Amino acid sequence: MILGGFFIFAVLVVIGVISLARTAARNRGEHVPRPSPVLSYDLERRVRALTDADRLLHAIKLIRQETTLGLKEAKPAAEAIAAGRPLSVSPGRPVSPLIGTLAGRARELKASGRFEQAVHLVRGETGMGQAEAAAFVNALESEADTA
């Protein structure tokens, strides 16, 4: 009888610890800065089609599903696309003219110190493997190098 009570107590303690760990992880995630809205050409095209059809909420949902952006970042991004305004990579800084090309977007990510995100972008849009995409990103020169 005592052994059964101890077992139930141990299970409840484990469940409590797991719950606290999940809550702590969720809370830590709220303080992690989200990446700037750099959308692929395909995603931007689909968002524009939705906003042209007066489906802004669906456009925001699509942005949130396909990026790591939250509602606070996805709504202004969808509204900017609908209005034909350029997205900003960082507050107050317009998107580079090269951002429309895959190489330009990967170059921007690499220049801002986000090499792994650049590799992920290249892999996602081309189907390259990890090594191929990393070699592609490594071969990109920054805009400062080409000037």
Short mmCIF file of N, CA and C in Angstrom, two decimals:
data_model
loop_
_atom_site.label_atom_id
_atom_site.label_comp_id
_atom_site.label_asym_id
_atom_site.label_seq_id
_atom_site.Cartn_x
_atom_site.Cartn_y
_atom_site.Cartn_z
N MET A 1 0.82 -1.18 0.00
CA MET A 1 0.00 0.00 0.00
C MET A 1 0.88 1.26 0.00
N ILE A 2 1.91 1.27 0.83
CA ILE A 2 2.80 2.42 0.89
C ILE A 2 3.58 2.54 -0.41
N LEU A 3 3.97 1.42 -0.98
CA LEU A 3 4.71 1.42 -2.23
C LEU A 3 3.88 2.02 -3.36
N GLY A 4 2.59 1.71 -3.42
CA GLY A 4 1.70 2.27 -4.44
C GLY A 4 1.56 3.77 -4.28
N GLY A 5 1.45 4.26 -3.05
CA GLY A 5 1.35 5.70 -2.80
C GLY A 5 2.63 6.42 -3.20
N PHE A 6 3.77 5.79 -2.93
CA PHE A 6 5.04 6.37 -3.32
C PHE A 6 5.16 6.46 -4.84
N PHE A 7 4.70 5.42 -5.53
CA PHE A 7 4.76 5.40 -6.98
C PHE A 7 3.91 6.53 -7.57
N ILE A 8 2.72 6.72 -7.06
CA ILE A 8 1.83 7.79 -7.53
C ILE A 8 2.47 9.15 -7.27
N PHE A 9 3.07 9.32 -6.09
CA PHE A 9 3.74 10.57 -5.75
C PHE A 9 4.90 10.84 -6.72
N ALA A 10 5.68 9.81 -7.04
CA ALA A 10 6.82 9.96 -7.95
C ALA A 10 6.34 10.35 -9.35
N VAL A 11 5.26 9.75 -9.82
CA VAL A 11 4.72 10.08 -11.14
C VAL A 11 4.26 11.54 -11.15
N LEU A 12 3.59 11.99 -10.11
CA LEU A 12 3.13 13.37 -10.04
C LEU A 12 4.31 14.34 -10.02
N VAL A 13 5.37 14.01 -9.34
CA VAL A 13 6.55 14.86 -9.30
C VAL A 13 7.18 14.96 -10.69
N VAL A 14 7.29 13.84 -11.39
CA VAL A 14 7.86 13.84 -12.74
C VAL A 14 7.00 14.70 -13.67
N ILE A 15 5.68 14.54 -13.59
CA ILE A 15 4.78 15.34 -14.43
C ILE A 15 4.95 16.83 -14.10
N GLY A 16 5.07 17.18 -12.84
CA GLY A 16 5.26 18.57 -12.44
C GLY A 16 6.57 19.14 -12.96
N VAL A 17 7.64 18.37 -12.89
CA VAL A 17 8.94 18.82 -13.37
C VAL A 17 8.90 19.03 -14.89
N ILE A 18 8.27 18.11 -15.61
CA ILE A 18 8.16 18.25 -17.06
C ILE A 18 7.35 19.50 -17.40
N SER A 19 6.27 19.72 -16.68
CA SER A 19 5.43 20.89 -16.93
C SER A 19 6.21 22.18 -16.67
N LEU A 20 6.96 22.23 -15.59
CA LEU A 20 7.76 23.42 -15.30
C LEU A 20 8.84 23.65 -16.35
N ALA A 21 9.45 22.58 -16.81
CA ALA A 21 10.50 22.70 -17.84
C ALA A 21 9.91 23.22 -19.15
N ARG A 22 8.74 22.73 -19.52
CA ARG A 22 8.10 23.19 -20.76
C ARG A 22 7.71 24.66 -20.65
N THR A 23 7.19 25.06 -19.49
CA THR A 23 6.81 26.46 -19.28
C THR A 23 8.05 27.36 -19.34
N ALA A 24 9.13 26.93 -18.72
CA ALA A 24 10.36 27.72 -18.73
C ALA A 24 10.90 27.85 -20.16
N ALA A 25 10.85 26.76 -20.92
CA ALA A 25 11.33 26.81 -22.31
C ALA A 25 10.46 27.75 -23.13
N ARG A 26 9.16 27.70 -22.93
CA ARG A 26 8.26 28.59 -23.66
C ARG A 26 8.55 30.04 -23.30
N ASN A 27 8.78 30.31 -22.03
CA ASN A 27 9.07 31.68 -21.60
C ASN A 27 10.40 32.17 -22.16
N ARG A 28 11.40 31.31 -22.20
CA ARG A 28 12.68 31.71 -22.78
C ARG A 28 12.52 32.04 -24.25
N GLY A 29 11.67 31.31 -24.96
CA GLY A 29 11.45 31.54 -26.38
C GLY A 29 10.81 32.89 -26.65
N GLU A 30 10.07 33.44 -25.71
CA GLU A 30 9.42 34.72 -25.93
C GLU A 30 10.43 35.86 -25.97
N HIS A 31 11.57 35.67 -25.35
CA HIS A 31 12.56 36.74 -25.27
C HIS A 31 13.62 36.65 -26.36
N VAL A 32 13.54 35.63 -27.18
CA VAL A 32 14.50 35.47 -28.27
C VAL A 32 14.06 36.38 -29.41
N PRO A 33 14.93 37.27 -29.88
CA PRO A 33 14.52 38.15 -30.99
C PRO A 33 14.23 37.34 -32.24
N ARG A 34 13.18 37.70 -32.92
CA ARG A 34 12.79 37.01 -34.14
C ARG A 34 13.57 37.59 -35.31
N PRO A 35 13.82 36.75 -36.32
CA PRO A 35 14.56 37.25 -37.47
C PRO A 35 13.74 38.28 -38.24
N SER A 36 14.43 39.10 -38.99
CA SER A 36 13.77 40.12 -39.79
C SER A 36 12.95 39.46 -40.89
N PRO A 37 11.88 40.14 -41.32
CA PRO A 37 11.05 39.52 -42.35
C PRO A 37 11.71 39.55 -43.71
N VAL A 38 12.35 38.46 -44.08
CA VAL A 38 12.90 38.30 -45.41
C VAL A 38 12.13 37.13 -46.01
N LEU A 39 11.18 37.43 -46.88
CA LEU A 39 10.30 36.43 -47.43
C LEU A 39 10.80 36.00 -48.80
N SER A 40 10.60 34.74 -49.12
CA SER A 40 10.97 34.26 -50.44
C SER A 40 10.07 34.91 -51.48
N TYR A 41 10.54 34.91 -52.70
CA TYR A 41 9.74 35.50 -53.78
C TYR A 41 8.40 34.77 -53.90
N ASP A 42 8.44 33.44 -53.79
CA ASP A 42 7.22 32.65 -53.92
C ASP A 42 6.23 32.99 -52.80
N LEU A 43 6.72 33.10 -51.59
CA LEU A 43 5.84 33.44 -50.47
C LEU A 43 5.27 34.85 -50.64
N GLU A 44 6.10 35.77 -51.04
CA GLU A 44 5.62 37.14 -51.24
C GLU A 44 4.56 37.18 -52.34
N ARG A 45 4.74 36.39 -53.39
CA ARG A 45 3.77 36.33 -54.49
C ARG A 45 2.44 35.77 -54.00
N ARG A 46 2.50 34.71 -53.17
CA ARG A 46 1.26 34.12 -52.65
C ARG A 46 0.56 35.06 -51.68
N VAL A 47 1.33 35.78 -50.87
CA VAL A 47 0.74 36.76 -49.95
C VAL A 47 0.08 37.88 -50.75
N ARG A 48 0.74 38.34 -51.79
CA ARG A 48 0.16 39.41 -52.62
C ARG A 48 -1.14 38.94 -53.26
N ALA A 49 -1.20 37.69 -53.71
CA ALA A 49 -2.43 37.16 -54.31
C ALA A 49 -3.56 37.13 -53.28
N LEU A 50 -3.24 36.76 -52.06
CA LEU A 50 -4.26 36.74 -51.01
C LEU A 50 -4.74 38.14 -50.66
N THR A 51 -3.80 39.09 -50.55
CA THR A 51 -4.21 40.45 -50.20
C THR A 51 -4.97 41.11 -51.34
N ASP A 52 -4.63 40.77 -52.58
CA ASP A 52 -5.38 41.29 -53.72
C ASP A 52 -6.82 40.79 -53.71
N ALA A 53 -7.02 39.61 -53.13
CA ALA A 53 -8.37 39.03 -53.03
C ALA A 53 -9.05 39.43 -51.72
N ASP A 54 -8.54 40.47 -51.06
CA ASP A 54 -9.09 40.93 -49.77
C ASP A 54 -9.12 39.84 -48.70
N ARG A 55 -8.06 39.06 -48.65
CA ARG A 55 -7.94 37.98 -47.65
C ARG A 55 -6.70 38.23 -46.80
N LEU A 56 -6.65 39.39 -46.16
CA LEU A 56 -5.49 39.80 -45.36
C LEU A 56 -5.21 38.81 -44.23
N LEU A 57 -6.25 38.36 -43.55
CA LEU A 57 -6.04 37.42 -42.43
C LEU A 57 -5.40 36.12 -42.92
N HIS A 58 -5.82 35.64 -44.08
CA HIS A 58 -5.22 34.43 -44.63
C HIS A 58 -3.76 34.68 -45.01
N ALA A 59 -3.47 35.88 -45.51
CA ALA A 59 -2.10 36.24 -45.87
C ALA A 59 -1.21 36.25 -44.63
N ILE A 60 -1.72 36.84 -43.54
CA ILE A 60 -0.96 36.87 -42.29
C ILE A 60 -0.72 35.46 -41.79
N LYS A 61 -1.75 34.63 -41.85
CA LYS A 61 -1.62 33.24 -41.41
C LYS A 61 -0.57 32.50 -42.24
N LEU A 62 -0.57 32.74 -43.55
CA LEU A 62 0.41 32.09 -44.42
C LEU A 62 1.84 32.51 -44.05
N ILE A 63 2.04 33.79 -43.80
CA ILE A 63 3.37 34.27 -43.40
C ILE A 63 3.81 33.60 -42.11
N ARG A 64 2.89 33.52 -41.15
CA ARG A 64 3.23 32.91 -39.86
C ARG A 64 3.55 31.43 -39.99
N GLN A 65 2.84 30.73 -40.90
CA GLN A 65 3.07 29.30 -41.09
C GLN A 65 4.41 29.02 -41.75
N GLU A 66 4.82 29.89 -42.66
CA GLU A 66 6.01 29.60 -43.45
C GLU A 66 7.27 30.31 -42.96
N THR A 67 7.15 31.12 -41.92
CA THR A 67 8.31 31.78 -41.34
C THR A 67 8.24 31.61 -39.83
N THR A 68 9.20 32.17 -39.13
CA THR A 68 9.17 32.13 -37.67
C THR A 68 8.57 33.41 -37.09
N LEU A 69 7.96 34.21 -37.94
CA LEU A 69 7.41 35.49 -37.48
C LEU A 69 6.15 35.27 -36.66
N GLY A 70 5.98 36.13 -35.67
CA GLY A 70 4.76 36.13 -34.88
C GLY A 70 3.75 37.08 -35.49
N LEU A 71 2.60 37.17 -34.86
CA LEU A 71 1.53 38.03 -35.36
C LEU A 71 1.98 39.49 -35.45
N LYS A 72 2.75 39.91 -34.44
CA LYS A 72 3.20 41.30 -34.39
C LYS A 72 4.07 41.68 -35.58
N GLU A 73 4.83 40.73 -36.11
CA GLU A 73 5.70 40.99 -37.26
C GLU A 73 5.02 40.65 -38.58
N ALA A 74 4.17 39.61 -38.59
CA ALA A 74 3.55 39.15 -39.83
C ALA A 74 2.51 40.12 -40.35
N LYS A 75 1.75 40.76 -39.45
CA LYS A 75 0.70 41.68 -39.89
C LYS A 75 1.28 42.87 -40.66
N PRO A 76 2.29 43.58 -40.12
CA PRO A 76 2.86 44.69 -40.91
C PRO A 76 3.52 44.22 -42.21
N ALA A 77 4.09 43.00 -42.20
CA ALA A 77 4.70 42.48 -43.43
C ALA A 77 3.63 42.27 -44.50
N ALA A 78 2.50 41.68 -44.12
CA ALA A 78 1.41 41.45 -45.08
C ALA A 78 0.84 42.78 -45.56
N GLU A 79 0.70 43.73 -44.65
CA GLU A 79 0.17 45.04 -45.04
C GLU A 79 1.13 45.77 -45.98
N ALA A 80 2.42 45.63 -45.76
CA ALA A 80 3.41 46.27 -46.63
C ALA A 80 3.37 45.65 -48.02
N ILE A 81 3.25 44.33 -48.09
CA ILE A 81 3.17 43.66 -49.39
C ILE A 81 1.91 44.10 -50.12
N ALA A 82 0.80 44.18 -49.38
CA ALA A 82 -0.47 44.60 -49.99
C ALA A 82 -0.38 46.02 -50.53
N ALA A 83 0.34 46.89 -49.83
CA ALA A 83 0.45 48.29 -50.24
C ALA A 83 1.56 48.50 -51.27
N GLY A 84 2.34 47.45 -51.55
CA GLY A 84 3.42 47.57 -52.52
C GLY A 84 4.66 48.21 -51.95
N ARG A 85 4.74 48.33 -50.62
CA ARG A 85 5.93 48.90 -49.97
C ARG A 85 6.97 47.81 -49.76
N PRO A 86 8.25 48.16 -49.78
CA PRO A 86 9.27 47.15 -49.52
C PRO A 86 9.28 46.78 -48.04
N LEU A 87 9.61 45.53 -47.77
CA LEU A 87 9.77 45.09 -46.39
C LEU A 87 11.09 45.63 -45.89
N SER A 88 11.21 45.83 -44.59
CA SER A 88 12.50 46.29 -44.06
C SER A 88 13.20 45.14 -43.38
N VAL A 89 14.50 45.05 -43.64
CA VAL A 89 15.31 44.00 -43.05
C VAL A 89 15.56 44.30 -41.58
N SER A 90 15.77 45.54 -41.26
CA SER A 90 15.86 45.97 -39.88
C SER A 90 15.14 47.31 -39.79
N PRO A 91 14.70 47.72 -38.60
CA PRO A 91 13.91 48.94 -38.51
C PRO A 91 14.60 50.12 -39.18
N GLY A 92 13.88 50.76 -40.09
CA GLY A 92 14.39 51.96 -40.74
C GLY A 92 15.34 51.71 -41.89
N ARG A 93 15.63 50.45 -42.22
CA ARG A 93 16.57 50.15 -43.29
C ARG A 93 15.85 49.41 -44.41
N PRO A 94 15.74 50.01 -45.59
CA PRO A 94 15.01 49.34 -46.67
C PRO A 94 15.75 48.11 -47.17
N VAL A 95 15.00 47.25 -47.81
CA VAL A 95 15.57 46.04 -48.37
C VAL A 95 16.49 46.38 -49.53
N SER A 96 17.59 45.69 -49.60
CA SER A 96 18.55 45.89 -50.69
C SER A 96 17.89 45.55 -52.03
N PRO A 97 18.30 46.21 -53.12
CA PRO A 97 17.74 45.86 -54.43
C PRO A 97 18.02 44.41 -54.82
N LEU A 98 19.06 43.82 -54.24
CA LEU A 98 19.40 42.44 -54.58
C LEU A 98 18.54 41.43 -53.84
N ILE A 99 17.69 41.89 -52.92
CA ILE A 99 16.95 40.97 -52.08
C ILE A 99 15.99 40.10 -52.88
N GLY A 100 15.63 40.52 -54.09
CA GLY A 100 14.70 39.74 -54.90
C GLY A 100 15.31 38.47 -55.46
N THR A 101 16.61 38.40 -55.58
CA THR A 101 17.25 37.20 -56.11
C THR A 101 17.67 36.31 -54.96
N LEU A 102 17.76 35.03 -55.24
CA LEU A 102 18.19 34.09 -54.22
C LEU A 102 19.59 34.44 -53.74
N ALA A 103 20.49 34.73 -54.67
CA ALA A 103 21.86 35.08 -54.29
C ALA A 103 21.88 36.34 -53.44
N GLY A 104 21.05 37.32 -53.82
CA GLY A 104 20.99 38.57 -53.05
C GLY A 104 20.48 38.36 -51.65
N ARG A 105 19.44 37.55 -51.53
CA ARG A 105 18.89 37.29 -50.19
C ARG A 105 19.87 36.51 -49.33
N ALA A 106 20.53 35.52 -49.93
CA ALA A 106 21.54 34.75 -49.19
C ALA A 106 22.71 35.64 -48.81
N ARG A 107 23.11 36.54 -49.72
CA ARG A 107 24.21 37.48 -49.44
C ARG A 107 23.86 38.38 -48.26
N GLU A 108 22.61 38.88 -48.23
CA GLU A 108 22.16 39.74 -47.11
C GLU A 108 22.24 38.99 -45.79
N LEU A 109 21.78 37.73 -45.78
CA LEU A 109 21.82 36.93 -44.56
C LEU A 109 23.27 36.69 -44.13
N LYS A 110 24.12 36.34 -45.08
CA LYS A 110 25.54 36.08 -44.76
C LYS A 110 26.20 37.34 -44.22
N ALA A 111 25.92 38.49 -44.83
CA ALA A 111 26.52 39.76 -44.40
C ALA A 111 26.07 40.15 -43.01
N SER A 112 24.86 39.73 -42.62
CA SER A 112 24.37 40.08 -41.28
C SER A 112 24.75 39.02 -40.25
N GLY A 113 25.62 38.08 -40.64
CA GLY A 113 26.11 37.09 -39.68
C GLY A 113 25.18 35.90 -39.50
N ARG A 114 24.25 35.70 -40.42
CA ARG A 114 23.30 34.59 -40.29
C ARG A 114 23.57 33.56 -41.39
N PHE A 115 24.76 32.99 -41.33
CA PHE A 115 25.23 32.05 -42.35
C PHE A 115 24.31 30.83 -42.44
N GLU A 116 23.95 30.24 -41.30
CA GLU A 116 23.12 29.04 -41.32
C GLU A 116 21.75 29.31 -41.92
N GLN A 117 21.19 30.49 -41.67
CA GLN A 117 19.91 30.83 -42.28
C GLN A 117 20.06 30.99 -43.78
N ALA A 118 21.19 31.52 -44.23
CA ALA A 118 21.44 31.65 -45.67
C ALA A 118 21.51 30.27 -46.31
N VAL A 119 22.19 29.35 -45.67
CA VAL A 119 22.29 27.97 -46.18
C VAL A 119 20.91 27.34 -46.23
N HIS A 120 20.12 27.53 -45.16
CA HIS A 120 18.77 26.98 -45.11
C HIS A 120 17.91 27.55 -46.24
N LEU A 121 18.02 28.84 -46.49
CA LEU A 121 17.28 29.48 -47.57
C LEU A 121 17.63 28.86 -48.92
N VAL A 122 18.92 28.71 -49.18
CA VAL A 122 19.38 28.15 -50.45
C VAL A 122 18.89 26.70 -50.59
N ARG A 123 18.98 25.93 -49.53
CA ARG A 123 18.52 24.54 -49.58
C ARG A 123 17.02 24.47 -49.86
N GLY A 124 16.27 25.35 -49.20
CA GLY A 124 14.82 25.32 -49.35
C GLY A 124 14.35 25.71 -50.74
N GLU A 125 15.06 26.62 -51.39
CA GLU A 125 14.61 27.10 -52.69
C GLU A 125 15.23 26.37 -53.88
N THR A 126 16.30 25.62 -53.63
CA THR A 126 16.95 24.94 -54.75
C THR A 126 16.94 23.42 -54.63
N GLY A 127 16.78 22.91 -53.43
CA GLY A 127 16.84 21.47 -53.23
C GLY A 127 18.26 20.96 -53.09
N MET A 128 19.23 21.87 -52.99
CA MET A 128 20.63 21.47 -52.81
C MET A 128 20.80 20.76 -51.47
N GLY A 129 21.85 19.98 -51.37
CA GLY A 129 22.21 19.37 -50.11
C GLY A 129 22.92 20.39 -49.21
N GLN A 130 23.20 19.99 -48.00
CA GLN A 130 23.84 20.88 -47.02
C GLN A 130 25.20 21.37 -47.53
N ALA A 131 26.03 20.44 -48.01
CA ALA A 131 27.38 20.81 -48.45
C ALA A 131 27.34 21.73 -49.66
N GLU A 132 26.46 21.43 -50.61
CA GLU A 132 26.35 22.26 -51.81
C GLU A 132 25.88 23.67 -51.47
N ALA A 133 24.86 23.75 -50.62
CA ALA A 133 24.32 25.06 -50.25
C ALA A 133 25.35 25.87 -49.48
N ALA A 134 26.09 25.22 -48.57
CA ALA A 134 27.13 25.92 -47.81
C ALA A 134 28.22 26.43 -48.74
N ALA A 135 28.59 25.63 -49.74
CA ALA A 135 29.60 26.07 -50.71
C ALA A 135 29.08 27.27 -51.52
N PHE A 136 27.81 27.25 -51.88
CA PHE A 136 27.21 28.36 -52.62
C PHE A 136 27.26 29.64 -51.80
N VAL A 137 26.85 29.55 -50.53
CA VAL A 137 26.84 30.73 -49.66
C VAL A 137 28.26 31.22 -49.41
N ASN A 138 29.20 30.30 -49.20
CA ASN A 138 30.59 30.69 -49.01
C ASN A 138 31.15 31.42 -50.23
N ALA A 139 30.69 31.05 -51.42
CA ALA A 139 31.19 31.67 -52.65
C ALA A 139 30.63 33.07 -52.88
N LEU A 140 29.55 33.42 -52.18
CA LEU A 140 28.96 34.74 -52.36
C LEU A 140 29.87 35.82 -51.78
N GLU A 141 30.09 36.85 -52.57
CA GLU A 141 30.85 38.00 -52.07
C GLU A 141 29.88 39.00 -51.51
N SER A 142 30.29 39.72 -50.50
CA SER A 142 29.42 40.76 -49.94
C SER A 142 29.37 41.94 -50.91
N GLU A 143 28.37 42.78 -50.74
CA GLU A 143 28.24 43.97 -51.62
C GLU A 143 29.45 44.88 -51.49
N ALA A 144 30.03 44.93 -50.29
CA ALA A 144 31.20 45.77 -50.08
C ALA A 144 32.40 45.24 -50.87
N ASP A 145 32.49 43.89 -51.00
CA ASP A 145 33.61 43.29 -51.73
C ASP A 145 33.52 43.57 -53.22
N THR A 146 32.28 43.67 -53.74
CA THR A 146 32.12 43.88 -55.18
C THR A 146 32.23 45.34 -55.57
N ALA A 147 32.16 46.25 -54.62
CA ALA A 147 32.23 47.69 -54.93
C ALA A 147 33.65 48.17 -55.05
#
